[in-house]
Amino acid sequence: MDPELLAWIIERRAELDELEEELAKELAKVRAERDELAVAERVLERVSEQLADERASAAPGSGQVGGRAVMLISHRAPDVEENALPPDYQRILAVVRLAAGPVMARQVGETLGVDVSVRSKLEPLRGKLVRLTDRGWLRKMPDGRFTTRQ
């Protein structure tokens, strides 16, 4: 056998063995990360279910959609009265209506006694303002302020 060819075969086999070892390490990392993601996904699903259950049990005026409890916020219509809304939404509407002009969520929160310095307290209020906007009860200005519909 040709000594040069034999040397090349031995060298190439060493290169492939090294590459195989690198790939095996990389595959182990990918599998470990995939396992971590699967665990994170299960935790997220459980937490989401728990939050949904907590919200459903605390939600006034809730209904069922697809077997899950949801809060019913009516769309504004001539035959729908404001008192059809849950009490906290009625209070939000009253604050916006009594304001001298368009208001930020922070101002509404201050009037309602929400600790506006804590973002986790202010964001649910902002969500309710947006929901009222989406249902036609309020209007959101381009600068993020809210006002009543005329």
PDB file of C-alpha atoms in Angstrom:
ATOM      1  CA  MET A   1       0.000   0.000   0.000  1.00  0.00           C
ATOM      2  CA  ASP A   2       1.138   3.519  -0.778  1.00  0.00           C
ATOM      3  CA  PRO A   3       2.595   5.152   2.388  1.00  0.00           C
ATOM      4  CA  GLU A   4       1.276   8.625   1.394  1.00  0.00           C
ATOM      5  CA  LEU A   5      -2.225   7.304   0.876  1.00  0.00           C
ATOM      6  CA  LEU A   6      -2.081   5.465   4.197  1.00  0.00           C
ATOM      7  CA  ALA A   7      -0.922   8.658   5.970  1.00  0.00           C
ATOM      8  CA  TRP A   8      -3.792  10.610   4.375  1.00  0.00           C
ATOM      9  CA  ILE A   9      -6.333   7.982   5.475  1.00  0.00           C
ATOM     10  CA  ILE A  10      -5.032   8.047   9.062  1.00  0.00           C
ATOM     11  CA  GLU A  11      -5.081  11.869   9.114  1.00  0.00           C
ATOM     12  CA  ARG A  12      -8.564  12.041   7.628  1.00  0.00           C
ATOM     13  CA  ARG A  13      -9.861   9.457  10.126  1.00  0.00           C
ATOM     14  CA  ALA A  14      -8.456  11.605  12.984  1.00  0.00           C
ATOM     15  CA  GLU A  15     -10.181  14.703  11.547  1.00  0.00           C
ATOM     16  CA  LEU A  16     -13.494  12.862  11.280  1.00  0.00           C
ATOM     17  CA  ASP A  17     -13.159  11.468  14.817  1.00  0.00           C
ATOM     18  CA  GLU A  18     -12.581  15.008  16.119  1.00  0.00           C
ATOM     19  CA  LEU A  19     -15.555  16.331  14.134  1.00  0.00           C
ATOM     20  CA  GLU A  20     -17.737  13.501  15.421  1.00  0.00           C
ATOM     21  CA  GLU A  21     -16.767  14.369  19.002  1.00  0.00           C
ATOM     22  CA  GLU A  22     -17.604  18.065  18.460  1.00  0.00           C
ATOM     23  CA  LEU A  23     -20.947  17.181  16.882  1.00  0.00           C
ATOM     24  CA  ALA A  24     -21.791  14.800  19.735  1.00  0.00           C
ATOM     25  CA  LYS A  25     -21.113  17.578  22.261  1.00  0.00           C
ATOM     26  CA  GLU A  26     -23.242  20.040  20.259  1.00  0.00           C
ATOM     27  CA  LEU A  27     -26.050  17.469  19.964  1.00  0.00           C
ATOM     28  CA  ALA A  28     -25.977  16.956  23.738  1.00  0.00           C
ATOM     29  CA  LYS A  29     -26.300  20.726  24.249  1.00  0.00           C
ATOM     30  CA  VAL A  30     -29.239  20.917  21.821  1.00  0.00           C
ATOM     31  CA  ARG A  31     -31.017  18.026  23.551  1.00  0.00           C
ATOM     32  CA  ALA A  32     -30.470  19.589  26.984  1.00  0.00           C
ATOM     33  CA  GLU A  33     -31.858  22.928  25.808  1.00  0.00           C
ATOM     34  CA  ARG A  34     -34.826  21.212  24.177  1.00  0.00           C
ATOM     35  CA  ASP A  35     -35.564  19.441  27.483  1.00  0.00           C
ATOM     36  CA  GLU A  36     -35.353  22.765  29.345  1.00  0.00           C
ATOM     37  CA  LEU A  37     -37.761  24.360  26.856  1.00  0.00           C
ATOM     38  CA  ALA A  38     -40.219  21.499  27.285  1.00  0.00           C
ATOM     39  CA  VAL A  39     -40.169  22.008  31.057  1.00  0.00           C
ATOM     40  CA  ALA A  40     -40.568  25.782  30.660  1.00  0.00           C
ATOM     41  CA  GLU A  41     -43.503  25.239  28.307  1.00  0.00           C
ATOM     42  CA  ARG A  42     -45.258  22.968  30.819  1.00  0.00           C
ATOM     43  CA  VAL A  43     -44.689  25.492  33.617  1.00  0.00           C
ATOM     44  CA  LEU A  44     -46.021  28.324  31.440  1.00  0.00           C
ATOM     45  CA  GLU A  45     -49.138  26.315  30.576  1.00  0.00           C
ATOM     46  CA  ARG A  46     -49.801  25.569  34.260  1.00  0.00           C
ATOM     47  CA  VAL A  47     -49.273  29.173  35.329  1.00  0.00           C
ATOM     48  CA  SER A  48     -51.492  30.428  32.508  1.00  0.00           C
ATOM     49  CA  GLU A  49     -54.234  28.002  33.512  1.00  0.00           C
ATOM     50  CA  GLN A  50     -53.961  29.044  37.162  1.00  0.00           C
ATOM     51  CA  LEU A  51     -54.124  32.734  36.255  1.00  0.00           C
ATOM     52  CA  ALA A  52     -57.119  32.141  34.004  1.00  0.00           C
ATOM     53  CA  ASP A  53     -58.858  30.219  36.796  1.00  0.00           C
ATOM     54  CA  GLU A  54     -58.098  32.980  39.320  1.00  0.00           C
ATOM     55  CA  ARG A  55     -59.361  35.670  36.955  1.00  0.00           C
ATOM     56  CA  ALA A  56     -62.483  33.688  36.175  1.00  0.00           C
ATOM     57  CA  SER A  57     -63.298  33.157  39.847  1.00  0.00           C
ATOM     58  CA  ALA A  58     -62.790  36.856  40.644  1.00  0.00           C
ATOM     59  CA  ALA A  59     -64.471  38.226  37.536  1.00  0.00           C
ATOM     60  CA  PRO A  60     -67.870  39.819  37.967  1.00  0.00           C
ATOM     61  CA  GLY A  61     -70.252  39.508  35.049  1.00  0.00           C
ATOM     62  CA  SER A  62     -68.448  36.556  33.554  1.00  0.00           C
ATOM     63  CA  GLY A  63     -69.730  34.190  30.913  1.00  0.00           C
ATOM     64  CA  GLN A  64     -68.586  31.028  29.201  1.00  0.00           C
ATOM     65  CA  VAL A  65     -66.818  30.907  25.854  1.00  0.00           C
ATOM     66  CA  GLY A  66     -65.484  27.576  24.711  1.00  0.00           C
ATOM     67  CA  GLY A  67     -65.931  26.176  28.206  1.00  0.00           C
ATOM     68  CA  ARG A  68     -63.772  28.891  29.808  1.00  0.00           C
ATOM     69  CA  ALA A  69     -64.972  31.779  31.936  1.00  0.00           C
ATOM     70  CA  VAL A  70     -64.547  35.223  30.368  1.00  0.00           C
ATOM     71  CA  MET A  71     -65.580  38.711  31.505  1.00  0.00           C
ATOM     72  CA  LEU A  72     -68.319  40.217  29.410  1.00  0.00           C
ATOM     73  CA  ILE A  73     -67.672  43.801  28.362  1.00  0.00           C
ATOM     74  CA  SER A  74     -70.468  44.861  26.053  1.00  0.00           C
ATOM     75  CA  HIS A  75     -69.911  46.840  22.901  1.00  0.00           C
ATOM     76  CA  ARG A  76     -71.373  50.304  23.086  1.00  0.00           C
ATOM     77  CA  ALA A  77     -74.741  50.425  21.318  1.00  0.00           C
ATOM     78  CA  PRO A  78     -77.882  52.564  21.601  1.00  0.00           C
ATOM     79  CA  ASP A  79     -79.698  49.804  23.498  1.00  0.00           C
ATOM     80  CA  VAL A  80     -76.784  49.008  25.883  1.00  0.00           C
ATOM     81  CA  GLU A  81     -76.660  50.984  29.100  1.00  0.00           C
ATOM     82  CA  GLU A  82     -73.488  51.801  30.971  1.00  0.00           C
ATOM     83  CA  ASN A  83     -74.765  49.909  33.986  1.00  0.00           C
ATOM     84  CA  ALA A  84     -74.444  46.700  31.958  1.00  0.00           C
ATOM     85  CA  LEU A  85     -70.681  47.012  32.472  1.00  0.00           C
ATOM     86  CA  PRO A  86     -68.956  45.584  35.560  1.00  0.00           C
ATOM     87  CA  PRO A  87     -68.656  48.135  38.395  1.00  0.00           C
ATOM     88  CA  ASP A  88     -64.915  48.745  37.975  1.00  0.00           C
ATOM     89  CA  TYR A  89     -65.439  49.620  34.306  1.00  0.00           C
ATOM     90  CA  GLN A  90     -68.271  51.957  35.266  1.00  0.00           C
ATOM     91  CA  ARG A  91     -65.939  53.742  37.710  1.00  0.00           C
ATOM     92  CA  ILE A  92     -63.281  54.097  34.995  1.00  0.00           C
ATOM     93  CA  LEU A  93     -65.820  55.627  32.613  1.00  0.00           C
ATOM     94  CA  ALA A  94     -66.963  58.040  35.322  1.00  0.00           C
ATOM     95  CA  VAL A  95     -63.385  59.210  35.985  1.00  0.00           C
ATOM     96  CA  VAL A  96     -62.711  59.803  32.286  1.00  0.00           C
ATOM     97  CA  ARG A  97     -66.040  61.578  31.862  1.00  0.00           C
ATOM     98  CA  LEU A  98     -65.404  63.911  34.833  1.00  0.00           C
ATOM     99  CA  ALA A  99     -61.903  64.847  33.660  1.00  0.00           C
ATOM    100  CA  ALA A 100     -61.392  68.295  32.141  1.00  0.00           C
ATOM    101  CA  GLY A 101     -60.037  66.712  28.962  1.00  0.00           C
ATOM    102  CA  PRO A 102     -58.250  63.599  27.701  1.00  0.00           C
ATOM    103  CA  VAL A 103     -56.467  61.686  30.485  1.00  0.00           C
ATOM    104  CA  MET A 104     -53.575  59.278  30.760  1.00  0.00           C
ATOM    105  CA  ALA A 105     -54.032  55.889  32.431  1.00  0.00           C
ATOM    106  CA  ARG A 106     -51.873  57.171  35.297  1.00  0.00           C
ATOM    107  CA  GLN A 107     -54.341  59.997  36.006  1.00  0.00           C
ATOM    108  CA  VAL A 108     -57.272  57.597  36.014  1.00  0.00           C
ATOM    109  CA  GLY A 109     -55.356  55.297  38.372  1.00  0.00           C
ATOM    110  CA  GLU A 110     -54.556  58.148  40.760  1.00  0.00           C
ATOM    111  CA  THR A 111     -58.230  59.130  40.898  1.00  0.00           C
ATOM    112  CA  LEU A 112     -59.268  55.512  41.525  1.00  0.00           C
ATOM    113  CA  GLY A 113     -56.636  55.068  44.240  1.00  0.00           C
ATOM    114  CA  VAL A 114     -54.411  52.676  42.277  1.00  0.00           C
ATOM    115  CA  ASP A 115     -50.721  52.697  43.245  1.00  0.00           C
ATOM    116  CA  VAL A 116     -49.524  54.089  39.895  1.00  0.00           C
ATOM    117  CA  SER A 117     -45.871  53.898  40.932  1.00  0.00           C
ATOM    118  CA  VAL A 118     -46.113  50.110  40.561  1.00  0.00           C
ATOM    119  CA  ARG A 119     -46.310  49.085  36.920  1.00  0.00           C
ATOM    120  CA  SER A 120     -48.020  45.778  37.722  1.00  0.00           C
ATOM    121  CA  LYS A 121     -50.881  47.776  39.264  1.00  0.00           C
ATOM    122  CA  LEU A 122     -51.151  50.300  36.427  1.00  0.00           C
ATOM    123  CA  GLU A 123     -51.015  47.922  33.444  1.00  0.00           C
ATOM    124  CA  PRO A 124     -54.293  46.090  34.241  1.00  0.00           C
ATOM    125  CA  LEU A 125     -56.000  49.487  34.407  1.00  0.00           C
ATOM    126  CA  ARG A 126     -54.483  50.441  31.045  1.00  0.00           C
ATOM    127  CA  GLY A 127     -55.808  47.134  29.685  1.00  0.00           C
ATOM    128  CA  LYS A 128     -59.300  47.997  30.877  1.00  0.00           C
ATOM    129  CA  LEU A 129     -59.079  51.432  29.263  1.00  0.00           C
ATOM    130  CA  VAL A 130     -58.024  49.823  25.984  1.00  0.00           C
ATOM    131  CA  ARG A 131     -60.828  47.258  26.286  1.00  0.00           C
ATOM    132  CA  LEU A 132     -63.335  50.078  26.776  1.00  0.00           C
ATOM    133  CA  THR A 133     -61.828  51.763  23.715  1.00  0.00           C
ATOM    134  CA  ASP A 134     -62.099  48.580  21.663  1.00  0.00           C
ATOM    135  CA  ARG A 135     -65.763  48.221  22.666  1.00  0.00           C
ATOM    136  CA  GLY A 136     -66.563  51.831  21.697  1.00  0.00           C
ATOM    137  CA  TRP A 137     -67.031  53.301  25.180  1.00  0.00           C
ATOM    138  CA  LEU A 138     -63.881  55.459  25.058  1.00  0.00           C
ATOM    139  CA  ARG A 139     -61.637  56.986  22.428  1.00  0.00           C
ATOM    140  CA  LYS A 140     -57.847  56.735  22.530  1.00  0.00           C
ATOM    141  CA  MET A 141     -55.944  59.762  21.297  1.00  0.00           C
ATOM    142  CA  PRO A 142     -52.736  59.354  19.228  1.00  0.00           C
ATOM    143  CA  ASP A 143     -50.686  60.503  22.234  1.00  0.00           C
ATOM    144  CA  GLY A 144     -52.059  57.654  24.393  1.00  0.00           C
ATOM    145  CA  ARG A 145     -54.624  59.671  26.337  1.00  0.00           C
ATOM    146  CA  PHE A 146     -58.218  58.537  26.702  1.00  0.00           C
ATOM    147  CA  THR A 147     -61.432  60.536  26.360  1.00  0.00           C
ATOM    148  CA  THR A 148     -65.145  59.846  26.145  1.00  0.00           C
ATOM    149  CA  ARG A 149     -66.892  59.304  22.837  1.00  0.00           C
ATOM    150  CA  GLN A 150     -69.074  62.185  21.680  1.00  0.00           C
TER     151      GLN A 150
END
